[in-house]
Amino acid sequence: AQKVTQAQTEISVVEKEDVTLDCVYETRDTTYYLFWYKQPPSGELVFLIRRNSFDEQNEISGRYSWNFQKSTSSFNFTITASQVVDSAVYFCALRGTSYDKVIFGPGTSLSVIP
Amino acid sequence: NAGVTQTPKFRVLKTGQSMTLLCAQDMNHEYMYWYRQDPGMGLRLIHYSVGEGTTAKGEVPDGYNVSRLKKQNFLLGLESAAPSQTSVYFCASSYSTSMTSGSETQYFGPGTRLLVL
């Protein structure tokens, strides 16, 4: 079965703190894609990153970084020096080769307090 | 290039009424999807389409029907609305399912808020 778990329902941090959002996935596929999406209070879903299962190199984009570890089936997302504009719900998602669908986790609501 | 658009943005229905949500994309994407988002539930797939003229059931298809008569449009219908269908509906599209193309990323519309009384 394919499944995405985001154990942290809500997180609150003070501005400028670092925060890590956890994502654990389950799949029987050997080739798959993992995604992170951001949903700010305005409601739209914004694509952040896509990671192939055969590329475990971590990625950094400005204050955002992603740590992909196949050994623990995790794809964690870290925001460095958080800002109020980072306040949003963040979704982790999984897509394998054996199905046409993307499976979303339940989301983590991040509040950055000024 | 408008990306993915959804019509309407907000709608109030009475129980038993019917309506159609329209999703349009101008990116020539093959795949299109309808999700619903409820508090604490994340996004759940209702129906999806892998190409013009084809549709398939997702995780929560009951009470909904879809049609993909044109490649750029994906319609979601509620024949007899129920209060349990009060939700935010998102449409998404992606180019293909090819794992080598890197083009399977889903792009979302702005959402439609539906309230069924």
XYZ file of N, CA and C in Angstrom:
693
model
N 0.844 -1.191 0.000
C 0.000 0.000 0.000
C 0.880 1.242 0.000
N 0.360 2.300 -0.610
C 1.075 3.570 -0.616
C 0.477 4.492 0.434
N 1.337 5.121 1.179
C 0.862 5.962 2.272
C 1.880 7.040 2.572
N 1.384 8.212 2.967
C 2.251 9.307 3.384
C 1.806 9.753 4.775
N 2.760 9.810 5.685
C 2.468 10.206 7.057
C 3.201 11.493 7.398
N 2.455 12.457 7.885
C 3.033 13.682 8.431
C 2.560 13.745 9.876
N 3.409 13.299 10.767
C 2.992 13.114 12.155
C 2.722 14.433 12.872
N 3.344 15.488 12.425
C 3.170 16.792 13.077
C 1.933 17.478 12.481
N 0.908 17.609 13.295
C -0.312 18.249 12.811
C -0.138 19.766 12.764
N 0.403 20.308 13.866
C 0.606 21.752 13.951
C 1.954 22.029 14.604
N 2.639 23.016 14.082
C 3.917 23.453 14.667
C 3.892 24.972 14.775
N 4.366 25.472 15.903
C 4.531 26.925 16.076
C 5.981 27.222 16.399
N 6.549 28.173 15.713
C 7.923 28.594 15.987
C 7.958 30.117 16.025
N 8.973 30.624 16.662
C 9.197 32.064 16.682
C 10.033 32.431 15.468
N 9.739 33.560 14.895
C 10.472 34.022 13.717
C 11.979 33.906 13.923
N 12.642 33.478 12.843
C 14.095 33.272 12.775
C 14.543 31.928 13.322
N 13.642 31.179 13.919
C 14.000 29.814 14.324
C 13.999 28.904 13.100
N 14.764 27.821 13.202
C 14.729 26.790 12.172
C 13.630 25.793 12.524
N 13.023 25.204 11.499
C 11.958 24.227 11.761
C 12.042 23.122 10.709
N 11.817 21.900 11.151
C 11.824 20.744 10.251
C 10.461 20.087 10.253
N 9.930 19.888 9.051
C 8.666 19.207 8.874
C 8.955 17.783 8.415
N 8.365 16.833 9.123
C 8.661 15.423 8.852
C 7.688 14.824 7.839
N 8.216 13.925 7.029
C 7.396 13.187 6.080
C 7.942 11.770 5.989
N 7.090 10.793 6.242
C 7.459 9.390 6.114
C 6.510 8.752 5.118
N 7.046 7.959 4.220
C 6.206 7.386 3.173
C 6.341 5.874 3.125
N 5.344 5.242 2.527
C 5.362 3.800 2.302
C 5.008 3.531 0.852
N 5.799 2.700 0.205
C 5.492 2.283 -1.150
C 6.232 1.003 -1.463
N 5.654 0.183 -2.328
C 6.342 -1.035 -2.769
C 7.124 -0.777 -4.058
N 6.891 0.366 -4.660
C 7.579 0.676 -5.911
C 9.058 0.959 -5.651
N 9.882 0.582 -6.599
C 11.313 0.894 -6.488
C 11.621 2.248 -7.115
N 10.753 2.700 -7.982
C 10.885 4.027 -8.598
C 9.656 4.848 -8.245
N 9.893 6.010 -7.714
C 8.771 6.854 -7.297
C 9.240 8.291 -7.176
N 8.269 9.191 -7.037
C 8.543 10.606 -6.849
C 7.935 11.078 -5.537
N 8.616 12.003 -4.911
C 8.129 12.648 -3.696
C 8.018 14.142 -3.949
N 7.026 14.761 -3.340
C 6.758 16.175 -3.559
C 6.499 16.874 -2.229
N 6.746 18.171 -2.232
C 6.264 19.047 -1.163
C 5.484 20.187 -1.805
N 4.321 20.466 -1.197
C 3.497 21.586 -1.619
C 3.236 22.485 -0.413
N 3.076 23.773 -0.701
C 2.755 24.759 0.335
C 1.365 25.318 0.064
N 0.568 25.426 1.123
C -0.756 26.038 0.995
C -0.830 27.208 1.981
N -0.603 28.426 1.515
C -0.682 29.593 2.404
C -2.134 29.884 2.768
N -2.355 30.804 3.689
C -3.731 31.123 4.114
C -4.654 31.522 2.962
N -4.106 31.997 1.883
C -4.934 32.369 0.731
C -5.545 31.155 0.036
N -5.024 29.957 0.319
C -5.678 28.734 -0.141
C -5.100 28.024 -1.335
N -4.293 28.703 -2.139
C -3.782 28.002 -3.319
C -2.699 26.999 -2.927
N -2.450 26.044 -3.775
C -1.414 25.033 -3.543
C -0.215 25.351 -4.421
N 0.917 25.508 -3.788
C 2.122 25.912 -4.500
C 3.128 24.768 -4.487
N 3.565 24.357 -5.661
C 4.557 23.297 -5.781
C 5.907 23.817 -5.287
N 6.584 23.044 -4.429
C 7.888 23.440 -3.906
C 9.019 22.616 -4.506
N 8.868 21.291 -4.476
C 9.966 20.453 -4.932
C 9.465 19.079 -5.340
N 10.187 18.451 -6.257
C 9.984 17.067 -6.653
C 11.322 16.342 -6.512
N 11.298 15.152 -5.965
C 12.519 14.374 -5.784
C 12.312 12.971 -6.332
N 13.244 12.498 -7.176
C 13.197 11.133 -7.706
C 13.727 10.163 -6.665
N 13.211 8.956 -6.691
C 13.662 7.947 -5.738
C 15.092 7.510 -5.984
N 15.588 7.701 -7.201
C 16.944 7.260 -7.514
C 17.957 8.383 -7.322
N 17.524 9.501 -6.768
C 18.429 10.620 -6.531
C 18.309 11.032 -5.072
N 19.237 10.534 -4.247
C 19.156 10.811 -2.820
C 19.933 12.045 -2.407
N 20.420 12.788 -3.365
C 21.157 13.994 -3.032
C 20.228 15.008 -2.402
N 20.638 15.557 -1.272
C 19.824 16.569 -0.627
C 19.830 17.863 -1.437
N 18.795 18.645 -1.260
C 18.656 19.854 -2.062
C 18.422 21.057 -1.181
N 19.006 22.166 -1.578
C 18.847 23.425 -0.854
C 18.391 24.485 -1.845
N 17.387 25.242 -1.422
C 16.913 26.356 -2.242
C 16.658 27.532 -1.318
N 17.622 28.404 -1.231
C 17.489 29.543 -0.329
C 17.411 29.085 1.114
N 16.316 29.420 1.784
C 16.143 29.014 3.193
C 15.535 27.625 3.319
N 15.171 27.036 2.184
C 14.536 25.719 2.203
C 15.568 24.634 1.907
N 15.451 23.512 2.604
C 16.285 22.356 2.275
C 15.482 21.090 2.521
N 15.855 20.053 1.765
C 15.135 18.798 1.844
C 16.122 17.670 2.057
N 15.794 16.782 2.970
C 16.639 15.644 3.306
C 15.899 14.366 2.961
N 16.345 13.702 1.903
C 15.705 12.467 1.430
C 16.550 11.286 1.874
N 15.970 10.382 2.624
C 16.672 9.185 3.087
C 15.829 7.956 2.793
N 16.243 7.192 1.780
C 15.499 5.986 1.427
C 15.554 4.949 2.538
N 16.646 4.922 3.282
C 16.798 3.896 4.323
C 15.732 4.009 5.395
N 15.255 5.219 5.625
C 14.206 5.425 6.639
C 12.887 5.863 6.011
N 12.822 5.834 4.663
C 11.605 6.246 3.934
C 11.124 7.609 4.406
N 12.046 8.541 4.449
C 11.679 9.875 4.917
C 12.118 10.941 3.919
N 11.364 12.008 3.885
C 11.666 13.134 2.998
C 11.315 14.396 3.764
N 12.232 14.797 4.644
C 11.966 15.901 5.555
C 12.320 17.258 4.950
N 11.625 18.258 5.417
C 11.721 19.608 4.856
C 12.104 20.571 5.980
N 13.190 21.291 5.787
C 13.662 22.225 6.809
C 13.620 23.654 6.278
N 13.067 24.523 7.099
C 13.081 25.955 6.802
C 14.046 26.604 7.776
N 15.032 27.266 7.266
C 16.037 27.940 8.092
C 15.641 29.408 8.271
N 15.825 29.899 9.474
C 15.518 31.314 9.765
C 14.099 31.643 9.299
N 13.141 30.971 9.910
C 11.760 31.076 9.464
C 11.256 32.526 9.487
N 10.302 32.787 8.598
C 9.693 34.108 8.509
C 8.175 33.956 8.587
N 7.516 35.045 8.919
C 6.055 35.009 9.051
C 5.398 34.532 7.753
N 5.993 34.864 6.623
C 5.415 34.460 5.326
C 5.492 32.948 5.103
N 6.259 32.264 5.941
C 6.330 30.798 5.829
C 5.117 30.129 6.478
N 4.316 30.898 7.187
C 3.123 30.334 7.823
C 2.190 29.783 6.758
N 1.915 28.486 6.846
C 1.122 27.813 5.821
C 0.914 26.377 6.248
N 0.122 25.670 5.475
C 0.030 24.223 5.621
C 0.923 23.609 4.549
N 1.735 22.655 4.948
C 2.670 22.024 4.033
C 2.292 20.555 3.848
N 2.211 20.157 2.590
C 1.827 18.789 2.258
C 2.992 18.059 1.617
N 3.201 16.842 2.064
C 4.132 15.928 1.430
C 3.298 14.971 0.575
N 3.820 14.556 -0.578
C 3.042 13.692 -1.470
C 3.941 12.675 -2.148
N 3.345 11.579 -2.585
C 4.081 10.451 -3.155
C 3.400 9.986 -4.433
N 4.196 9.693 -5.446
C 3.660 9.068 -6.654
C 4.594 7.956 -7.091
N 4.026 6.766 -7.279
C 4.823 5.635 -7.706
C 4.613 5.322 -9.174
N 5.147 4.214 -9.617
C 5.005 3.819 -11.018
C 3.849 2.848 -11.216
N 3.354 2.284 -10.117
C 2.308 1.269 -10.254
C 0.911 1.866 -10.226
N 0.802 3.164 -10.139
C -0.509 3.785 -10.096
C -0.407 5.188 -10.667
N -1.559 5.695 -11.094
C -1.573 6.999 -11.754
C -1.790 8.148 -10.787
N -1.882 7.843 -9.525
C -2.331 8.848 -8.574
C -1.193 9.337 -7.681
N -1.389 10.545 -7.196
C -0.493 11.109 -6.192
C -1.192 10.992 -4.847
N -0.498 10.455 -3.874
C -1.037 10.291 -2.523
C -0.500 11.426 -1.655
N -1.402 12.166 -1.034
C -1.004 13.281 -0.188
C -1.052 12.889 1.285
N -0.131 13.456 2.048
C -0.197 13.343 3.491
C -1.250 14.298 4.031
N -1.544 14.231 5.314
C -2.599 15.063 5.904
C -2.208 16.515 6.076
N -0.919 16.825 5.927
C -0.472 18.211 6.038
C 0.008 18.567 7.424
N 0.925 19.513 7.478
C 1.412 20.088 8.733
C 1.178 21.587 8.677
N 0.481 22.098 9.674
C 0.208 23.526 9.733
C 1.324 24.225 10.500
N 2.031 25.094 9.833
C 3.149 25.815 10.442
C 2.736 27.259 10.707
N 2.921 27.669 11.945
C 2.685 29.066 12.313
C 4.002 29.678 12.752
N 4.391 30.756 12.115
C 5.606 31.463 12.486
C 5.184 32.759 13.179
N 5.565 32.846 14.447
C 5.124 33.969 15.279
C 6.183 35.067 15.259
N 5.759 36.291 14.994
C 6.753 37.386 14.941
C 7.332 37.717 16.317
N -0.675 32.710 -20.461
C -0.708 31.362 -19.899
C -1.352 31.403 -18.510
N -2.630 30.967 -18.409
C -3.351 31.079 -17.159
C -3.080 29.901 -16.233
N -2.527 28.806 -16.746
C -2.289 27.630 -15.915
C -3.571 26.845 -15.755
N -3.942 26.582 -14.505
C -5.158 25.839 -14.192
C -6.169 26.809 -13.592
N -7.346 26.876 -14.181
C -8.391 27.748 -13.661
C -9.613 26.927 -13.269
N -10.353 27.414 -12.287
C -11.543 26.734 -11.813
C -12.706 27.713 -11.755
N -13.881 27.199 -12.133
C -15.096 28.002 -12.099
C -16.210 27.177 -11.468
N -16.993 27.706 -10.511
C -16.847 29.029 -9.892
C -15.829 28.997 -8.751
N -15.623 30.117 -8.106
C -14.730 30.182 -6.948
C -15.464 29.803 -5.667
N -16.744 30.075 -5.637
C -17.535 29.815 -4.437
C -18.985 29.572 -4.849
N -19.617 28.613 -4.158
C -21.006 28.304 -4.498
C -21.704 27.775 -3.262
N -22.978 28.168 -3.111
C -23.826 27.635 -2.053
C -24.956 26.854 -2.721
N -25.154 25.631 -2.283
C -26.214 24.786 -2.819
C -27.135 24.341 -1.702
N -28.361 24.027 -2.075
C -29.266 23.371 -1.138
C -29.178 21.862 -1.382
N -29.422 21.115 -0.326
C -29.408 19.661 -0.452
C -30.319 19.223 -1.599
N -29.756 18.334 -2.447
C -30.525 17.823 -3.573
C -30.295 18.553 -4.881
N -29.737 19.752 -4.818
C -29.462 20.482 -6.049
C -28.258 19.877 -6.766
N -28.164 20.198 -8.021
C -27.037 19.697 -8.801
C -26.195 20.876 -9.289
N -24.941 20.581 -9.583
C -24.086 21.612 -10.156
C -22.860 20.970 -10.810
N -22.193 21.744 -11.630
C -20.982 21.288 -12.300
C -19.854 22.270 -12.037
N -18.713 21.726 -11.626
C -17.510 22.523 -11.469
C -16.645 22.334 -12.713
N -16.143 23.443 -13.209
C -15.336 23.389 -14.417
C -13.869 23.637 -14.103
N -13.030 22.812 -14.658
C -11.583 22.992 -14.563
C -11.030 23.104 -15.976
N -10.182 24.086 -16.186
C -9.571 24.277 -17.496
C -8.072 24.495 -17.326
N -7.298 23.877 -18.254
C -5.849 24.086 -18.227
C -5.363 24.370 -19.652
N -4.402 25.268 -19.726
C -3.887 25.671 -21.035
C -2.435 25.245 -21.223
N -2.039 24.190 -20.524
C -0.647 23.721 -20.578
C -0.499 22.457 -21.414
N -1.582 22.048 -22.085
C -1.568 20.840 -22.917
C -1.253 19.584 -22.098
N -1.686 19.588 -20.846
C -1.437 18.436 -19.980
C -2.370 17.278 -20.298
N -1.802 16.076 -20.219
C -2.606 14.879 -20.461
C -3.477 14.512 -19.265
N -2.885 14.600 -18.069
C -3.548 14.132 -16.869
C -4.253 15.281 -16.157
N -5.477 14.987 -15.668
C -6.195 15.963 -14.853
C -6.844 15.242 -13.677
N -7.021 15.979 -12.581
C -7.453 15.380 -11.319
C -8.447 16.307 -10.609
N -9.354 15.685 -9.868
C -10.201 16.432 -8.938
C -9.965 15.899 -7.526
N -9.665 16.832 -6.601
C -9.483 16.501 -5.202
C -10.506 17.280 -4.378
N -10.764 16.767 -3.190
C -11.466 17.551 -2.198
C -10.578 17.676 -0.966
N -10.667 18.810 -0.312
C -9.854 19.056 0.869
C -10.764 19.378 2.030
N -10.643 18.574 3.068
C -11.422 18.757 4.275
C -10.465 18.903 5.455
N -10.885 19.628 6.492
C -9.998 19.861 7.643
C -9.463 18.558 8.221
N -8.145 18.487 8.384
C -7.512 17.317 8.978
C -7.423 16.108 8.074
N -7.923 16.228 6.833
C -7.944 15.066 5.931
C -6.961 15.204 4.781
N -6.320 16.327 4.656
C -5.445 16.517 3.513
C -6.265 16.572 2.231
N -5.647 16.167 1.135
C -6.339 16.123 -0.150
C -6.685 14.684 -0.495
N -7.915 14.469 -0.889
C -8.351 13.138 -1.279
C -8.811 13.183 -2.733
N -8.349 12.197 -3.487
C -8.629 12.171 -4.916
C -10.042 11.664 -5.171
N -10.800 12.412 -5.958
C -12.179 12.025 -6.261
C -12.211 11.204 -7.557
N -11.796 11.827 -8.633
C -11.683 11.186 -9.948
C -10.476 11.770 -10.659
N -10.029 11.055 -11.675
C -8.952 11.604 -12.468
C -9.097 11.133 -13.909
N -8.289 11.718 -14.772
C -8.361 11.393 -16.197
C -6.949 11.341 -16.762
N -6.679 10.292 -17.524
C -5.349 10.146 -18.114
C -5.316 10.597 -19.563
N -6.424 11.146 -20.024
C -6.457 11.660 -21.394
C -7.881 11.969 -21.807
N -8.003 12.675 -22.909
C -9.317 13.038 -23.414
C -10.182 11.796 -23.597
N -11.402 11.884 -23.085
C -12.337 10.781 -23.240
C -12.214 9.667 -22.226
N -11.255 9.781 -21.296
C -11.068 8.736 -20.279
C -11.210 9.317 -18.891
N -11.789 8.541 -17.981
C -11.876 8.934 -16.583
C -11.698 7.690 -15.713
N -11.317 7.913 -14.467
C -11.132 6.804 -13.530
C -11.470 7.276 -12.130
N -11.860 6.318 -11.285
C -12.226 6.653 -9.918
C -10.989 6.804 -9.052
N -11.096 7.736 -8.125
C -10.037 7.915 -7.150
C -10.431 7.297 -5.826
N -10.062 7.969 -4.759
C -10.277 7.447 -3.413
C -11.706 7.629 -2.919
N -12.339 8.744 -3.280
C -13.678 9.071 -2.771
C -14.600 9.476 -3.917
N -14.959 8.559 -4.813
C -15.719 8.926 -6.012
C -17.234 9.021 -5.831
N -17.757 8.438 -4.731
C -19.216 8.341 -4.602
C -19.870 9.709 -4.519
N -20.946 9.875 -5.295
C -21.698 11.132 -5.288
C -21.211 12.120 -6.334
N -20.163 11.733 -7.080
C -19.590 12.619 -8.097
C -19.509 11.913 -9.440
N -19.621 12.704 -10.506
C -19.329 12.196 -11.836
C -18.433 13.189 -12.549
N -17.697 12.694 -13.522
C -16.757 13.551 -14.237
C -16.845 13.289 -15.731
N -16.367 14.260 -16.493
C -16.276 14.076 -17.939
C -15.077 14.846 -18.470
N -14.445 14.268 -19.479
C -13.256 14.876 -20.104
C -13.475 14.814 -21.623
N -14.377 15.652 -22.091
C -14.715 15.658 -23.512
C -13.643 16.361 -24.334
N -12.978 17.321 -23.711
C -11.884 18.024 -24.369
C -10.646 17.908 -23.505
N -9.503 17.858 -24.111
C -8.263 17.670 -23.383
C -8.054 18.750 -22.331
N -8.460 19.960 -22.621
C -8.159 21.064 -21.715
C -9.169 21.223 -20.585
N -10.291 20.492 -20.642
C -11.349 20.674 -19.647
C -11.646 19.388 -18.901
N -11.912 19.527 -17.611
C -12.275 18.385 -16.780
C -13.407 18.840 -15.884
N -14.598 18.273 -16.069
C -15.787 18.698 -15.352
C -16.096 17.745 -14.201
N -16.466 18.312 -13.078
C -16.886 17.539 -11.908
C -18.345 17.858 -11.629
N -19.179 16.832 -11.620
C -20.597 17.030 -11.402
C -21.089 16.439 -10.097
N -21.999 17.166 -9.475
C -22.714 16.667 -8.301
C -24.174 16.583 -8.717
N -24.712 15.400 -8.799
C -26.082 15.239 -9.283
C -27.110 15.609 -8.223
N -26.840 15.264 -6.968
C -27.750 15.554 -5.870
C -26.902 15.880 -4.641
N -26.628 17.164 -4.474
C -25.681 17.575 -3.452
C -26.145 17.205 -2.043
N -25.174 16.847 -1.211
C -25.434 16.510 0.191
C -24.528 17.356 1.078
N -24.930 17.627 2.316
C -24.086 18.426 3.217
C -22.680 17.854 3.375
N -22.543 16.521 3.243
C -21.214 15.888 3.369
C -20.274 16.283 2.229
N -20.829 16.898 1.196
C -20.000 17.333 0.075
C -19.540 18.782 0.228
N -19.872 19.386 1.348
C -19.309 20.696 1.670
C -17.807 20.543 1.822
N -17.056 21.274 1.006
C -15.619 21.083 0.977
C -14.991 22.141 0.079
N -13.681 22.089 0.008
C -12.957 22.881 -0.984
C -12.468 21.909 -2.053
N -12.781 22.208 -3.289
C -12.447 21.318 -4.391
C -11.296 21.908 -5.202
N -10.280 21.081 -5.406
C -9.122 21.488 -6.200
C -9.005 20.624 -7.443
N -8.734 21.296 -8.521
C -8.400 20.616 -9.759
C -6.891 20.713 -9.964
N -6.318 19.696 -10.579
C -4.886 19.715 -10.874
C -4.649 19.079 -12.231
N -3.521 19.372 -12.817
C -3.153 18.731 -14.078
C -1.661 18.444 -14.077
N -1.280 17.453 -14.860
C 0.136 17.143 -15.044
C 0.336 16.671 -16.470
N 1.597 16.799 -16.946
C 1.840 16.536 -18.364
C 1.708 15.064 -18.697
N 2.384 14.228 -17.900
C 2.358 12.808 -18.221
C 2.750 12.019 -16.995
N 2.712 10.709 -17.151
C 3.114 9.842 -16.054
C 4.504 9.278 -16.293
N 5.140 9.710 -17.347
C 6.457 9.187 -17.678
C 7.455 9.493 -16.574
N 8.097 8.479 -16.068
C 9.021 8.676 -14.966
C 10.359 9.212 -15.446
N 10.557 9.249 -16.740
C 11.828 9.768 -17.236
C 11.723 11.205 -17.683
N 10.495 11.667 -17.885
C 10.360 13.025 -18.408
C 10.457 14.079 -17.323
N 10.176 13.695 -16.105
C 10.202 14.668 -15.024
C 9.060 15.646 -15.096
N 8.027 15.296 -15.848
C 6.947 16.248 -16.071
C 5.667 15.813 -15.382
N 5.790 14.972 -14.339
C 4.590 14.461 -13.683
C 4.137 15.350 -12.533
N 4.798 16.467 -12.336
C 4.407 17.374 -11.260
C 3.008 17.893 -11.502
N 2.207 17.897 -10.452
C 0.847 18.396 -10.558
C 0.801 19.887 -10.276
N 0.043 20.594 -11.086
C -0.177 22.016 -10.882
C -1.652 22.222 -10.566
N -1.905 23.007 -9.537
C -3.246 23.115 -9.004
C -3.932 24.408 -9.391
N -5.264 24.325 -9.478
C -6.080 25.511 -9.618
C -6.275 26.180 -8.272
N -6.956 27.309 -8.252
C -7.121 28.082 -7.007
C -8.142 27.513 -6.034
N -8.926 26.536 -6.470
C -9.908 25.932 -5.584
C -11.301 26.511 -5.737
N -12.296 25.692 -5.402
C -13.702 26.104 -5.374
C -14.260 25.744 -4.008
N -14.786 26.737 -3.312
C -15.412 26.478 -2.014
C -16.884 26.192 -2.237
N -17.316 25.015 -1.795
C -18.713 24.603 -1.964
C -19.340 24.399 -0.600
N -20.482 25.029 -0.393
C -21.237 24.876 0.842
C -22.596 24.295 0.481
N -22.912 23.157 1.078
C -24.205 22.520 0.828
C -25.041 22.606 2.106
N -26.160 23.284 2.011
C -27.006 23.494 3.197
C -28.094 22.426 3.313
